[in-house]
C-alpha positions as MATLAB code, in Angstrom:
seq = 'MPQAPAGARRQWAADRAMRAPMRSPGRPEPSRSVQREFWRLIASGVTTVQAAEGVGVSAPVGIRWFRHAGGMTPLSLDEPTGRYLSFAEREEIALLKAQDKGVREIALTIGRDPGTVSRELRRNAATRGGKPVYRAVVAQWKAQRAAKRPKTAKLVGNERLREYVQDRLAGNVRRHDGTIVPGPRTPPWKGLNKPHRQDRRWSTAWSPEQIAHRLKVDFPDDESMRISHEAIYQSLFIEGRGALKRELVTCLRTGRALREPRARSRNKPQGHVTADVVLSERPAEANDRAMPGHWEGDLIIGTDRSAIGTLVERSSRSTLLVHLPRMEGWGEKPYVKNGPSLGGYGAVAMNAALAASMTKLPDQLRKTLTWDRGKELSGHAQFALETGTRVFFADPHSPWQRPTNENTNGLLRQYFPKGTDLSRWSADELEAVAHALNNRPRKILGWKTPAEIFEEQLRSLQQAGVASTS';
ca = [
       1.153   38.253  -62.803;
      -1.136   41.325  -62.680;
       0.109   44.264  -60.599;
      -1.846   44.966  -57.382;
      -3.687   48.300  -57.273;
      -1.873   51.197  -55.619;
      -4.444   51.366  -52.819;
      -3.972   47.687  -52.001;
      -0.180   48.102  -51.917;
      -0.491   51.057  -49.546;
      -2.819   49.115  -47.258;
      -0.429   46.158  -47.242;
       2.495   48.438  -46.362;
       0.444   50.022  -43.589;
      -0.414   46.604  -42.135;
       3.263   45.653  -42.130;
       4.212   48.898  -40.407;
       1.768   48.182  -37.547;
       3.583   44.965  -36.613;
       7.045   44.347  -35.320;
       9.225   42.500  -37.830;
       8.861   38.726  -37.579;
      12.111   36.901  -37.933;
      11.485   33.389  -39.144;
      12.722   30.732  -36.689;
      13.054   28.245  -39.527;
      10.451   25.658  -40.293;
       7.026   26.848  -38.978;
       5.843   24.964  -35.926;
       2.798   22.699  -36.151;
      -0.621   24.246  -35.754;
      -2.245   24.801  -32.399;
      -4.680   21.974  -33.061;
      -1.706   19.589  -33.262;
      -0.193   21.015  -30.063;
      -3.572   20.861  -28.334;
      -3.903   17.171  -29.185;
      -0.341   16.588  -27.939;
      -1.198   18.038  -24.526;
      -4.432   16.081  -24.413;
      -2.399   12.898  -24.814;
       0.002   14.062  -22.093;
      -2.993   14.662  -19.804;
      -4.216   11.129  -20.473;
      -1.011    9.740  -18.976;
       1.019    8.600  -21.986;
       4.747    9.319  -22.250;
       6.093   12.329  -24.109;
       7.451   10.156  -26.920;
       4.102    8.376  -27.332;
       2.262   11.714  -27.383;
       4.638   13.016  -30.053;
       4.092    9.909  -32.184;
       0.347   10.265  -31.698;
       0.261   13.722  -33.309;
       2.850   13.017  -36.007;
       5.849   15.006  -34.741;
       9.301   13.704  -33.912;
      10.200   12.601  -30.404;
      12.776   15.423  -29.930;
      10.104   17.990  -30.816;
       7.656   16.520  -28.301;
      10.325   16.379  -25.605;
      11.247   20.006  -26.310;
       7.588   21.090  -26.063;
       7.208   19.284  -22.747;
      10.418   20.579  -21.172;
      10.089   24.178  -22.356;
       6.580   24.264  -20.894;
       7.759   22.697  -17.644;
       5.238   19.907  -18.076;
       2.420   22.475  -17.822;
      -0.107   22.855  -20.637;
       0.744   26.202  -22.284;
      -2.582   26.609  -24.076;
      -6.219   25.841  -23.455;
      -7.302   22.322  -24.369;
     -10.784   23.550  -25.307;
     -11.579   23.616  -29.007;
     -11.614   27.117  -30.546;
     -15.040   28.715  -30.903;
     -14.668   29.412  -34.630;
     -14.018   33.120  -34.226;
     -10.581   32.733  -35.798;
      -9.630   31.094  -39.074;
      -8.503   27.496  -38.818;
      -5.632   25.936  -40.717;
      -8.094   24.075  -42.954;
      -9.772   27.364  -43.878;
      -6.397   28.907  -44.664;
      -5.610   25.977  -46.955;
      -8.925   26.567  -48.727;
      -8.135   30.281  -49.084;
      -4.705   29.460  -50.559;
      -6.236   27.069  -53.128;
      -8.908   29.541  -54.196;
      -6.405   32.401  -54.342;
      -4.173   30.303  -56.607;
      -7.172   29.951  -58.932;
      -7.429   33.785  -59.118;
     -10.706   33.841  -57.213;
     -11.759   37.190  -55.802;
     -12.092   38.079  -52.131;
     -15.893   37.962  -52.116;
     -16.017   34.652  -53.942;
     -13.515   33.142  -51.495;
     -15.503   34.503  -48.556;
     -18.732   33.051  -49.929;
     -17.079   29.666  -50.479;
     -15.664   29.305  -46.964;
     -18.579   31.045  -45.239;
     -16.644   34.022  -43.864;
     -17.032   37.787  -44.073;
     -15.176   39.383  -47.029;
     -13.386   41.724  -44.610;
     -11.982   38.704  -42.741;
     -10.603   37.206  -45.955;
      -9.221   40.575  -47.111;
      -7.329   41.129  -43.845;
      -6.054   37.553  -43.901;
      -4.623   37.970  -47.417;
      -2.953   41.268  -46.502;
      -1.579   40.492  -43.057;
      -0.515   36.861  -43.235;
       0.825   36.581  -46.762;
       4.411   35.408  -47.279;
       6.709   38.317  -48.188;
      10.087   36.665  -48.553;
      10.255   37.383  -52.299;
       9.300   41.021  -51.830;
       5.716   40.503  -52.967;
       2.812   39.178  -50.931;
       2.122   35.528  -51.825;
      -0.431   33.714  -49.711;
       0.635   30.285  -48.388;
      -1.426   28.449  -45.779;
       1.505   27.203  -43.675;
       3.156   30.621  -43.497;
      -0.194   32.285  -42.798;
      -0.861   29.890  -39.917;
       2.586   30.546  -38.464;
       2.106   34.330  -38.687;
      -1.331   34.132  -37.113;
      -0.017   32.031  -34.201;
       2.895   34.434  -33.674;
       0.560   37.434  -33.691;
      -1.866   35.697  -31.304;
       0.831   35.445  -28.646;
       0.510   38.388  -26.290;
       3.161   37.759  -23.637;
       2.650   39.760  -20.472;
       5.193   40.647  -17.837;
       5.009   38.077  -15.071;
       3.461   39.456  -11.894;
       6.454   38.392   -9.839;
       8.739   40.353  -12.181;
       6.836   43.611  -11.831;
       6.127   43.414   -8.083;
       9.372   43.231   -6.097;
       7.631   43.126   -2.712;
       5.474   40.189   -3.781;
       8.479   38.412   -5.283;
      10.464   38.750   -2.050;
       7.520   37.414   -0.019;
       7.115   34.376   -2.292;
      10.818   33.653   -2.446;
      11.292   33.966    1.318;
       8.458   31.497    2.048;
       9.653   29.144   -0.638;
      13.431   29.297   -0.214;
      13.954   30.906    3.209;
      16.167   29.400    5.880;
      15.133   26.893    8.541;
      15.311   28.589   11.938;
      15.197   27.543   15.570;
      12.673   28.919   18.060;
      15.043   31.779   18.895;
      15.377   32.754   15.233;
      18.910   31.452   14.639;
      19.512   29.719   11.327;
      20.070   25.969   11.002;
      22.246   25.661    7.883;
      21.525   22.009    7.162;
      23.742   19.952    4.823;
      26.056   21.355    2.175;
      24.605   20.549   -1.231;
      26.143   20.447   -4.726;
      25.136   23.032   -7.363;
      21.839   22.421   -9.130;
      22.319   20.881  -12.591;
      18.890   21.618  -14.017;
      17.490   18.194  -13.156;
      15.176   16.904  -10.470;
      16.233   16.658   -6.843;
      19.499   14.719   -6.351;
      18.950   10.995   -6.067;
      19.754    9.677   -2.601;
      21.788   12.744   -1.690;
      21.401   15.690    0.619;
      18.957   18.433   -0.335;
      18.903   22.051    0.678;
      16.964   22.842    3.834;
      14.515   25.696    3.291;
      11.265   27.112    4.644;
       9.589   25.216    1.789;
       6.031   26.472    1.837;
       4.134   25.113   -1.139;
       2.940   27.596   -3.802;
      -0.666   26.957   -2.746;
       0.168   27.726    0.887;
       1.934   30.934   -0.161;
      -0.949   32.061   -2.385;
      -3.585   31.595    0.306;
      -1.467   32.933    3.169;
      -1.100   36.230    1.265;
      -4.804   36.854    1.871;
      -4.260   36.331    5.599;
      -1.153   38.493    5.900;
      -2.312   41.250    3.521;
      -6.130   41.300    3.731;
      -6.432   44.881    2.398;
      -3.625   44.924   -0.177;
      -4.885   43.587   -3.506;
      -1.429   44.005   -5.063;
      -0.191   41.183   -2.824;
      -2.119   38.460   -4.621;
      -0.916   35.697   -6.879;
      -2.214   32.257   -7.786;
      -0.267   29.123   -7.004;
      -0.279   28.249  -10.708;
       1.566   31.509  -11.479;
       4.230   30.543   -8.930;
       4.577   27.097  -10.477;
       4.896   28.683  -13.924;
       7.677   30.957  -12.683;
       9.515   27.888  -11.412;
       8.865   25.427  -14.225;
       8.664   27.440  -17.449;
      11.848   28.645  -19.106;
      12.041   32.346  -19.751;
       9.590   33.524  -17.086;
      12.478   35.221  -15.333;
      10.854   35.924  -11.963;
      12.187   33.029   -9.857;
      15.346   31.061  -10.481;
      14.578   27.565  -11.704;
      16.931   25.970   -9.179;
      14.373   26.927   -6.521;
      12.373   23.867   -7.613;
      14.626   22.037   -5.152;
      12.708   23.904   -2.421;
       9.467   22.196   -3.470;
       8.601   19.076   -1.516;
       8.887   16.826   -4.565;
      11.912   18.688   -5.918;
      10.817   18.010   -9.482;
      11.927   20.348  -12.256;
       8.879   19.352  -14.324;
       5.242   18.768  -13.474;
       4.761   15.022  -13.550;
       2.465   12.486  -11.847;
       3.554   11.339   -8.432;
       4.589    7.761   -7.739;
       3.108    5.983   -4.788;
       5.007    3.947   -2.260;
       3.711    0.825   -0.626;
       4.208   -0.430    2.895;
       5.572   -3.860    3.601;
       3.239   -6.094    5.566;
       4.142   -7.472    8.964;
       2.388  -10.263   10.834;
       2.949   -9.534   14.540;
      -0.325   -7.623   15.040;
      -2.992   -9.204   17.244;
      -6.761   -8.904   16.739;
      -7.262   -6.409   19.566;
      -4.978   -3.738   18.055;
      -6.103   -3.718   14.407;
      -7.450   -0.494   12.980;
     -11.086   -1.598   13.155;
     -10.784   -1.631   16.970;
      -9.701    1.988   17.151;
     -12.226    4.303   18.899;
     -14.702    6.011   16.584;
     -13.715    9.468   17.841;
     -10.271    9.022   16.262;
     -11.773    8.712   12.791;
     -13.504   12.088   12.420;
     -10.585   14.195   13.786;
     -12.968   16.195   15.964;
     -11.199   15.290   19.225;
      -7.478   15.991   19.700;
      -5.050   13.461   21.110;
      -5.043   10.834   18.366;
      -1.690   10.351   16.616;
      -0.280    8.607   13.578;
       3.304    7.388   13.496;
       5.968    5.793   11.323;
       9.689    5.748   10.613;
      11.643    7.356    7.818;
      14.647    5.180    7.052;
      18.172    6.237    6.063;
      21.391    4.447    5.212;
      23.280    2.179    7.636;
      20.069    1.347    9.463;
      19.502    4.933   10.588;
      15.983    6.252   11.158;
      13.862    9.088   12.535;
      10.497    8.547   14.203;
       7.607   10.729   13.054;
       4.448   11.437   15.050;
       1.580   13.542   13.668;
      -1.546   14.577   15.589;
      -4.610   13.886   13.435;
      -6.604   16.966   14.443;
      -3.999   19.754   14.437;
      -1.491   18.061   12.061;
       1.216   18.956   14.577;
       4.449   17.002   14.090;
       6.897   15.510   16.609;
      10.219   14.058   15.426;
      11.666   11.280   17.568;
      15.457   11.175   17.833;
      16.765    7.593   17.512;
      20.501    7.630   18.293;
      22.777    4.652   17.744;
      22.960    2.099   20.544;
      26.182    1.349   22.376;
      28.385   -0.991   20.349;
      27.131    0.136   16.910;
      29.894   -0.272   14.341;
      32.132   -2.058   16.827;
      30.504   -5.444   17.217;
      29.916   -7.771   14.233;
      26.360   -8.200   13.018;
      24.474  -10.981   14.755;
      21.417  -12.428   13.017;
      18.307  -12.016   15.200;
      20.518  -10.271   17.750;
      19.778   -6.943   19.456;
      19.189   -4.028   17.113;
      21.853   -1.374   17.643;
      20.704    0.966   14.849;
      18.468    2.934   17.189;
      15.026    1.634   16.306;
      14.832   -1.820   17.812;
      11.779   -2.626   19.927;
      13.394   -1.575   23.237;
      15.023    1.589   21.912;
      11.889    2.538   20.005;
       9.693    2.191   23.100;
      12.059    4.341   25.147;
      12.333    7.096   22.534;
       8.584    7.178   21.814;
       7.708    7.209   25.494;
      10.124   10.091   26.120;
       8.437   12.127   23.360;
       4.823   11.279   24.209;
       5.044   11.781   27.981;
       5.926   15.437   27.435;
       2.306   15.944   26.325;
      -0.755   16.274   28.591;
      -2.668   13.036   29.186;
      -5.634   14.336   27.153;
      -3.407   14.774   24.084;
      -2.060   11.206   23.949;
      -5.049    8.924   23.625;
      -4.178    6.648   20.681;
      -1.331    6.015   18.242;
      -1.860    4.427   14.819;
       1.280    2.792   13.385;
       2.080    0.763   10.309;
       2.997   -2.918   10.627;
       6.697   -2.412   11.318;
       8.339   -4.687   13.903;
       9.944   -1.680   15.593;
       6.737   -1.271   17.661;
       6.353   -4.922   18.536;
       6.631   -3.909   22.202;
       3.469   -1.811   21.938;
       1.879   -3.391   25.022;
       4.669   -2.131   27.272;
       4.559    1.262   25.569;
       0.806    1.497   26.254;
       1.358    0.704   29.941;
       4.087    3.338   30.306;
       2.334    6.170   28.479;
      -1.379    5.389   28.665;
      -1.524    5.630   24.853;
      -3.355    2.785   23.118;
      -1.602    1.550   19.966;
      -3.402    0.383   16.818;
      -1.960   -0.913   13.551;
      -3.133   -0.121   10.029;
      -4.017   -2.876    7.580;
      -1.299   -4.269    5.266;
      -0.678   -2.313    2.059;
      -2.916    0.505    3.315;
      -0.895    3.725    3.738;
      -4.076    5.753    3.179;
      -5.228    4.664    6.641;
      -2.489    6.921    8.035;
      -2.860    9.764    5.514;
      -1.607   12.615    7.680;
       1.540   10.737    8.616;
       2.218    9.621    5.051;
       1.863   13.185    3.812;
       4.159   14.458    6.566;
       6.782   11.842    5.761;
       6.739   13.094    2.197;
       7.335   16.630    3.462;
      10.167   15.435    5.696;
      11.940   13.771    2.788;
      12.815   17.277    1.618;
      15.015   17.597    4.706;
      16.013   13.947    5.091;
      16.297   12.414    1.584;
      16.407    8.707    0.963;
      19.892    7.272    0.805;
      21.377    9.590    3.452;
      22.573    8.905    6.990;
      19.877   10.137    9.378;
      21.783    9.358   12.567;
      24.018   12.449   12.132;
      21.198   14.859   13.061;
      20.853   15.815   16.702;
      17.619   16.120   18.668;
      18.006   19.912   18.512;
      18.175   19.883   14.703;
      15.175   17.561   14.467;
      13.236   19.943   16.686;
      14.111   22.823   14.338;
      12.785   20.901   11.333;
       9.591   20.037   13.215;
       9.257   23.721   14.108;
       9.501   24.631   10.407;
       6.782   22.104    9.478;
       4.491   23.151   12.313;
       4.643   26.786   11.225;
       3.608   26.156    7.614;
      -0.030   27.090    6.879;
      -2.261   24.208    5.821;
      -5.228   24.307    3.485;
      -7.134   21.764    5.612;
      -6.730   24.070    8.638;
      -8.136   27.137    6.896;
      -4.567   28.305    6.199;
      -3.688   28.335    9.874;
      -0.545   26.571   11.027;
      -0.446   23.326   13.050;
       1.330   25.240   15.807;
      -1.557   27.713   16.059;
      -4.143   24.902   16.228;
      -2.063   22.996   18.797;
      -1.833   26.112   20.978;
      -5.607   26.451   20.811;
      -5.985   22.846   21.937;
      -3.654   23.401   24.901;
      -5.517   26.545   25.956;
      -8.820   24.683   25.711;
      -7.527   21.898   27.936;
      -6.188   24.404   30.479;
      -9.504   26.268   30.604;
     -11.404   23.002   31.006;
      -9.078   22.041   33.877;
      -9.600   25.371   35.636;
     -13.378   25.102   35.225;
     -13.529   21.590   36.662;
     -11.310   22.587   39.608;
     -13.401   25.626   40.503;
];
């Protein structure tokens, strides 16, 4: 094999000196085009194993790609512009080089500048044998390694920002007076999703999007206190980011350790609703959310027939939690089919608890209540007489007709997971959880909190009352 000129050897040595040594991780990983197609398949909704089979890699490799990236696409899915050499072009260069073609002839053949081909042959040649030998696979691996320019995560370099994000994400639930409500004792995180039908940690639990937008409200003049919600998700989901501990994913509402599509729940239909209380009969002013006083309600169910009532005001998104204690005789008397419900949310107990919660509000803020088709509110006529609140029922299999309540119930599941006993929590503890939810900023409210909007509504009603009296 002819010896390379001295000038070429010096240039090659200089190029090697400019780069940090690359230690081979073993077999080179597939090209970016293969990885890009893998993530396109993931985005289309197929499973990780199916996406791996679709691009010709093994299932363990595809699973490792997905988990190491936290389910988040680590590279752009757009096709490259052609500025950089593709793997096919590198294969062509390797074939022509093996035929002893010169740099200019190779460049003319593949339609590239001679300088591009010259740098490619110098920088990305295999050097394991001590001499530069150009191989397409090795060249592609070197180019992909060199193209990675990892930057220090913003949350790593900005301690003040990191503390702000972590406090809003993982801070403690507090009462009105600032004292901490510890919540349940939880087992150590095992690197998986939230525990199935077990207690979860109670935390402040702002979403990354709420945190990112609230920074602009709290620090309007400090540009260093800015971060996108995607950067927060990356710090939680992606291994090696180092800014936030991965176990803090349990503070997210979903509690997922990976980004995955959400499953949807469906309501069970009930047939006790009469024609005058169906959703189509609800006043038109309740639909556009312009007027306060229209509520949505439901139950979240726990084990042993325990439950908590949830009420959400459609305009302010303010939440009330209804305490449903056990009835006298629960656990002492044998179960009687079609007998009185002692779990705390029978028709009589439900009416009493709802009425106690709703009558604390001004008359103008309790106009209507939209419920699902559960039998627990079968005594809605009596409830309407006692409170002056008209009750309407959503259509069967239509949770989207109570969207604010459904979303709130999802948030509450972070504090009251499925498969746990909900009767153990006192009215005081439920009020603390509602306080935490009502003081979280909401995107739909212009990043104000439901508590702030609710206070504005109360002030407006008071001013209107003073004006009409005078």
